[in-house]
PDB file of C-alpha atoms in Angstrom:
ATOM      1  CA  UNK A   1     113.175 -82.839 -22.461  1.00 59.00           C
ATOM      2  CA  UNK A   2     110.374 -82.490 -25.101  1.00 79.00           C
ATOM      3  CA  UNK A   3     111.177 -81.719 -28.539  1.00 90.00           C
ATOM      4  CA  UNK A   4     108.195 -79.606 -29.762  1.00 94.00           C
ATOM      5  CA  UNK A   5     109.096 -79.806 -33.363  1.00 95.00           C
ATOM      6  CA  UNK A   6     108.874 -83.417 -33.354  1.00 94.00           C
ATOM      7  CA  UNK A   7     105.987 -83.269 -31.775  1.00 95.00           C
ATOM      8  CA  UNK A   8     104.305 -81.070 -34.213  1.00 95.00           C
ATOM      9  CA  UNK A   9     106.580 -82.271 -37.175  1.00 95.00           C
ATOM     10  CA  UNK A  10     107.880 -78.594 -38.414  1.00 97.00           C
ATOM     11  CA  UNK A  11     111.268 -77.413 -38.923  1.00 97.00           C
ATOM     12  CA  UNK A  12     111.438 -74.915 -36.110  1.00 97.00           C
ATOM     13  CA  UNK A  13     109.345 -74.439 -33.018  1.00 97.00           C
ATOM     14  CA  UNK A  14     110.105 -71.016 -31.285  1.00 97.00           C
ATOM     15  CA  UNK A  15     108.803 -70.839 -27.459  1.00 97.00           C
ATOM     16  CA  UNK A  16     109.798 -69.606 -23.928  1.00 95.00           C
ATOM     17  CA  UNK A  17     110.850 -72.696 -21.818  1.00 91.00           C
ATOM     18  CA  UNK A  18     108.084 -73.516 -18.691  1.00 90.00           C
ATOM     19  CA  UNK A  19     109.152 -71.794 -15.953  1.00 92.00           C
ATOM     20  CA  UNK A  20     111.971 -69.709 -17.405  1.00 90.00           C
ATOM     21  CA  UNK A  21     112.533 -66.270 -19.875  1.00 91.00           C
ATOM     22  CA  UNK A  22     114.814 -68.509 -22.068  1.00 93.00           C
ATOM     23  CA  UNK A  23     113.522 -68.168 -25.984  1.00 96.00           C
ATOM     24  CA  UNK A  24     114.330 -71.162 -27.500  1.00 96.00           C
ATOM     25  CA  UNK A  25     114.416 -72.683 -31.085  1.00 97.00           C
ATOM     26  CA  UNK A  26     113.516 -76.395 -30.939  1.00 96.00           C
ATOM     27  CA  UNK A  27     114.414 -78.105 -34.554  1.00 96.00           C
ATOM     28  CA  UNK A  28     113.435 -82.027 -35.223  1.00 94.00           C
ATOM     29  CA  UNK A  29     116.048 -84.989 -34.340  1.00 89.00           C
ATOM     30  CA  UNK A  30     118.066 -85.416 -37.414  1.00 89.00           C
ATOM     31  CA  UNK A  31     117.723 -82.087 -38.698  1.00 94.00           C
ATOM     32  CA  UNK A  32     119.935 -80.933 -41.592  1.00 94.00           C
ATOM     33  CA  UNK A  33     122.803 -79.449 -40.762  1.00 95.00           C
ATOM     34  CA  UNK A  34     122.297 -76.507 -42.867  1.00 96.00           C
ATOM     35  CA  UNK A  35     118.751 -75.515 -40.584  1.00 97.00           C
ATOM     36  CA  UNK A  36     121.821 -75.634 -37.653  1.00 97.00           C
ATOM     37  CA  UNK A  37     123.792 -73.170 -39.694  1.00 97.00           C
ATOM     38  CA  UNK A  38     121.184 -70.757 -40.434  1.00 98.00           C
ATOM     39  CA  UNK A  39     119.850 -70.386 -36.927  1.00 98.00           C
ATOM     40  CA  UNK A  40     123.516 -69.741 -35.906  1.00 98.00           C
ATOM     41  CA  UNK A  41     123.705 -67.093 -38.637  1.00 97.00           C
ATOM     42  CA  UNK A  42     120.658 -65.829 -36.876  1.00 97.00           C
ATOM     43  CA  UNK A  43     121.956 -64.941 -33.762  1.00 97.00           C
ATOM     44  CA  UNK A  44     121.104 -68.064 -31.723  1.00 98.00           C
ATOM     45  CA  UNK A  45     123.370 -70.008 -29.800  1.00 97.00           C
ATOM     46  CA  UNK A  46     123.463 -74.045 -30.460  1.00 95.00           C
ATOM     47  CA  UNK A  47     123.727 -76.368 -27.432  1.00 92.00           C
ATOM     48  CA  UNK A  48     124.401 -80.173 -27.933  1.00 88.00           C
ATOM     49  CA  UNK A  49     123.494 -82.831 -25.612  1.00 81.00           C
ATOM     50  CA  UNK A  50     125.125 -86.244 -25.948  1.00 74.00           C
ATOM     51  CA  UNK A  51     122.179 -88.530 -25.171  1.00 64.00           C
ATOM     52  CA  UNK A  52     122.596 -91.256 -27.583  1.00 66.00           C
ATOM     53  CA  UNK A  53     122.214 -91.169 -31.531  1.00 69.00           C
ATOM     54  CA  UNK A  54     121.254 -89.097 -32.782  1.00 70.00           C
ATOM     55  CA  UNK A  55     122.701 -86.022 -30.709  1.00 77.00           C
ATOM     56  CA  UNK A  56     119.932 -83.349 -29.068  1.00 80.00           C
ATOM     57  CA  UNK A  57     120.693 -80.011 -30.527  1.00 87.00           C
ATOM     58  CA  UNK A  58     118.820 -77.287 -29.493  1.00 89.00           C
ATOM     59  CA  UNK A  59     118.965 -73.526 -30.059  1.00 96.00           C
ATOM     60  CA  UNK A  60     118.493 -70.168 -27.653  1.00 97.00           C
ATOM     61  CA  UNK A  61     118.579 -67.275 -28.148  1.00 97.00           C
ATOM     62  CA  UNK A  62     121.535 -65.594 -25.704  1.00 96.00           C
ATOM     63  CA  UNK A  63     120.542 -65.326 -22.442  1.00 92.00           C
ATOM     64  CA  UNK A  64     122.747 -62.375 -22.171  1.00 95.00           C
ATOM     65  CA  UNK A  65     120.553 -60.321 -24.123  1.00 94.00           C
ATOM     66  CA  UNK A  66     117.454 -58.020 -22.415  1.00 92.00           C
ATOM     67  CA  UNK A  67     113.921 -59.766 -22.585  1.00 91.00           C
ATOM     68  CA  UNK A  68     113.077 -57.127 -25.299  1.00 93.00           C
ATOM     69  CA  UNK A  69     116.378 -57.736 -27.648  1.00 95.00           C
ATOM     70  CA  UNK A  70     115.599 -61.554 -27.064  1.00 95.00           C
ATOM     71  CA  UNK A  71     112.040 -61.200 -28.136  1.00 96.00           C
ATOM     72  CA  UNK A  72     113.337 -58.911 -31.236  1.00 95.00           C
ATOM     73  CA  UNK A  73     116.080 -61.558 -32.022  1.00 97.00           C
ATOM     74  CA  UNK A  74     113.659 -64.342 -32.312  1.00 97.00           C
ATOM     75  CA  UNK A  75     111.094 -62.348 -34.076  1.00 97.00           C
ATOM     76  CA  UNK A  76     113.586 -61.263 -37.314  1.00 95.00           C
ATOM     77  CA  UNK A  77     114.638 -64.867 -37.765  1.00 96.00           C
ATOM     78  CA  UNK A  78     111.616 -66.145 -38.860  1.00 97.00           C
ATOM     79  CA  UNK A  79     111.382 -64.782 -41.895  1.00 96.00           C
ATOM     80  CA  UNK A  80     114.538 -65.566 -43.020  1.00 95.00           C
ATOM     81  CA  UNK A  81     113.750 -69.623 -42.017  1.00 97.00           C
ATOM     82  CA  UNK A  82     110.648 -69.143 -44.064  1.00 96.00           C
ATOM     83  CA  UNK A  83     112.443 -67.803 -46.939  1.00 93.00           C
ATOM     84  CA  UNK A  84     114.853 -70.874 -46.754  1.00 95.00           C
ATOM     85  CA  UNK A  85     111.924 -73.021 -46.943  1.00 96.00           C
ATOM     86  CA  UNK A  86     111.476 -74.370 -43.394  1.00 97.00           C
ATOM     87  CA  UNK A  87     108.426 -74.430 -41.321  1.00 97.00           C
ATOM     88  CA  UNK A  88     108.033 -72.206 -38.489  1.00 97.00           C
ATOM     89  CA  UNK A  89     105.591 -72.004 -35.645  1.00 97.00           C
ATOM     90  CA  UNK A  90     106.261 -69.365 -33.036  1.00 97.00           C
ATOM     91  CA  UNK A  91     104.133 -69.142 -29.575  1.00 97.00           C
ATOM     92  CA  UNK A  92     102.176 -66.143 -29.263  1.00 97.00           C
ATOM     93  CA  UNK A  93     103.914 -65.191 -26.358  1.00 96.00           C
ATOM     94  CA  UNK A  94     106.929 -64.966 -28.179  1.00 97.00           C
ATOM     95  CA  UNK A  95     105.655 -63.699 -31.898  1.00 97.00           C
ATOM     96  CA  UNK A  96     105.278 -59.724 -32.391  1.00 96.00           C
ATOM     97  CA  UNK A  97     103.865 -58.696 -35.948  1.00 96.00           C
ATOM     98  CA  UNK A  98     105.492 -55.531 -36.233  1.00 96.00           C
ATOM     99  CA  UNK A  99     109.110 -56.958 -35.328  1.00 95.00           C
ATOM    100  CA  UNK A 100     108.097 -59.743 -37.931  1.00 96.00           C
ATOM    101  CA  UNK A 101     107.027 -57.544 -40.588  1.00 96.00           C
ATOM    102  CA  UNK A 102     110.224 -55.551 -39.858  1.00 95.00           C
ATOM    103  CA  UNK A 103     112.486 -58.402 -40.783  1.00 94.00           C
ATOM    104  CA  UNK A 104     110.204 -59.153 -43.886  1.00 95.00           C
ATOM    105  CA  UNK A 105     110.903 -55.422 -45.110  1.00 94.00           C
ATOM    106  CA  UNK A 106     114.631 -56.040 -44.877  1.00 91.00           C
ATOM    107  CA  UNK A 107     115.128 -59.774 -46.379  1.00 88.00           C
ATOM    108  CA  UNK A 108     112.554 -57.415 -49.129  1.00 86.00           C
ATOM    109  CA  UNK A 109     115.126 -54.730 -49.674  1.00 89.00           C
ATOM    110  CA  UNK A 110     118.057 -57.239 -49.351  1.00 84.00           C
ATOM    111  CA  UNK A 111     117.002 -59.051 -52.316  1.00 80.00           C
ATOM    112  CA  UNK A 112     115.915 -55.706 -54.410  1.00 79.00           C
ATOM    113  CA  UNK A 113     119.977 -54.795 -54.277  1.00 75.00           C
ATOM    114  CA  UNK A 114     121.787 -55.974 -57.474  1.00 63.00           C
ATOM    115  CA  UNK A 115     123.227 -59.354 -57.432  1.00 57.00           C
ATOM    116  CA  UNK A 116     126.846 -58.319 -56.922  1.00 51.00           C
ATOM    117  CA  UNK A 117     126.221 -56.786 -53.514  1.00 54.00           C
ATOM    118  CA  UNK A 118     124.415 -59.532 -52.196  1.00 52.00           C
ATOM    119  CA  UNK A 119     122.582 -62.175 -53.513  1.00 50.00           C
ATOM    120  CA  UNK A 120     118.716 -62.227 -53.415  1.00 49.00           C
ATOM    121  CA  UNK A 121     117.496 -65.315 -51.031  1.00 48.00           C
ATOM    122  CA  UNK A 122     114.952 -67.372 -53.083  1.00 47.00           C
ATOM    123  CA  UNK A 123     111.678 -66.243 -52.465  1.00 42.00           C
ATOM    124  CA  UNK A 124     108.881 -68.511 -50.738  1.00 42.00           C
ATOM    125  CA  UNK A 125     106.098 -69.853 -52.741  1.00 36.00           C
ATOM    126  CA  UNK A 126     103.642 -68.120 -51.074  1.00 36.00           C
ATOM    127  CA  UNK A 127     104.007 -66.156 -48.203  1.00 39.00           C
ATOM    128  CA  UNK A 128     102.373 -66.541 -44.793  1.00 43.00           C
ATOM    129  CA  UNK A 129     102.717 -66.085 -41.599  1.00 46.00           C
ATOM    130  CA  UNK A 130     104.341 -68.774 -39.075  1.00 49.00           C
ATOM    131  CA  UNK A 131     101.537 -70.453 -37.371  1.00 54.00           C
ATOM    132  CA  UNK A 132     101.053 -69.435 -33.618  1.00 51.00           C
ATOM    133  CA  UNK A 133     100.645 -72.453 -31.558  1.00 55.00           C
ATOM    134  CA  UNK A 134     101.094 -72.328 -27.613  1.00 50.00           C
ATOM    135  CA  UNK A 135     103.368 -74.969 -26.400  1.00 47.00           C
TER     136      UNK A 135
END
C-alpha cells in the first residue's frame, strides 16, 4: 500500500482509493501523534496496520456516510489542518471550493467569539489553498 504523503512529503494527502468511493487521509510514517488526534476530532476514522516499526496508520472518512456527506466531511477538515500548521494536498476529485470556503467561514467566526467560549485556533501565516494534486 502506497503512502502518498510520503511520497509527496506533506502532512496530509486526501484522495479516493483506485478502484473504490473510500475518501481517505494518508499522513507520513512517523507522524505526530497530535496530526492522529486532530483528524479523529475531524470526523475520520483511524485504522492501524501492524506491519513492522513503525505502525501504518491511515485515516477514512466513514464509509457509512453518503458519497455527498463523505465528500463534505473531507472538505471542512482541511482548513482546520491548515490552521494547525500541516500541509494539505487534496485531489481534485475530492476538493469542492464552496464546502472549503464554508469551513474557512466557521474556524473565522469560531475564533471572532471571546476567549472564554472557545479559544481562537492560531491563525496560519498566510493563507492558501491546499494544493490539488491527482494521485
Amino acid at each position: 500500500m502506497a503512502n502518498l504523503a510520503d511520497e509527496y512529503g506533506t502532512d496530509v494527502e486526501i484522495y479516493i482509493k483506485a478502484l473504490t468511493t473510500t475518501i481517505h487521509a494518508d499522513t507520513p510514517t512517523g507522524a505526530p501523534a497530535g496530526l492522529h488526534d486532530l483528524l479523529e476530532q475531524l470526523g475520520l476514522e483511524r485504522h492501524e496496520y501492524p506491519t513492522g516499526e513503525p505502525l501504518d496508520i491511515r485515516h477514512t472518512v466513514p464509509d457509512h456516510l453518503g458519497a455527498e456527506e463523505q465528500k463534505r466531511l473531507a472538505n471542512r477538515a482541511i482548513p482546520a489542518q491548515l490552521m494547525a500548521g500541516y500541509t494539505v494536498n487534496c485531489d481534485p476529485e475530492v476538493f469542492d471550493e464552496a464546502l472549503y470556503q464554508q469551513a474557512v467561514h466557521r474556524l473565522h467566526a469560531r475564533a471572532a467569539r471571546p476567549a472564554s467560549q472557545q479559544p481562537a485556533p492560531a491563525s496560519p501565516s498566510s493563507y492558501s489553498a491546499p494544493a490539488r494534486r491527482a494521485p
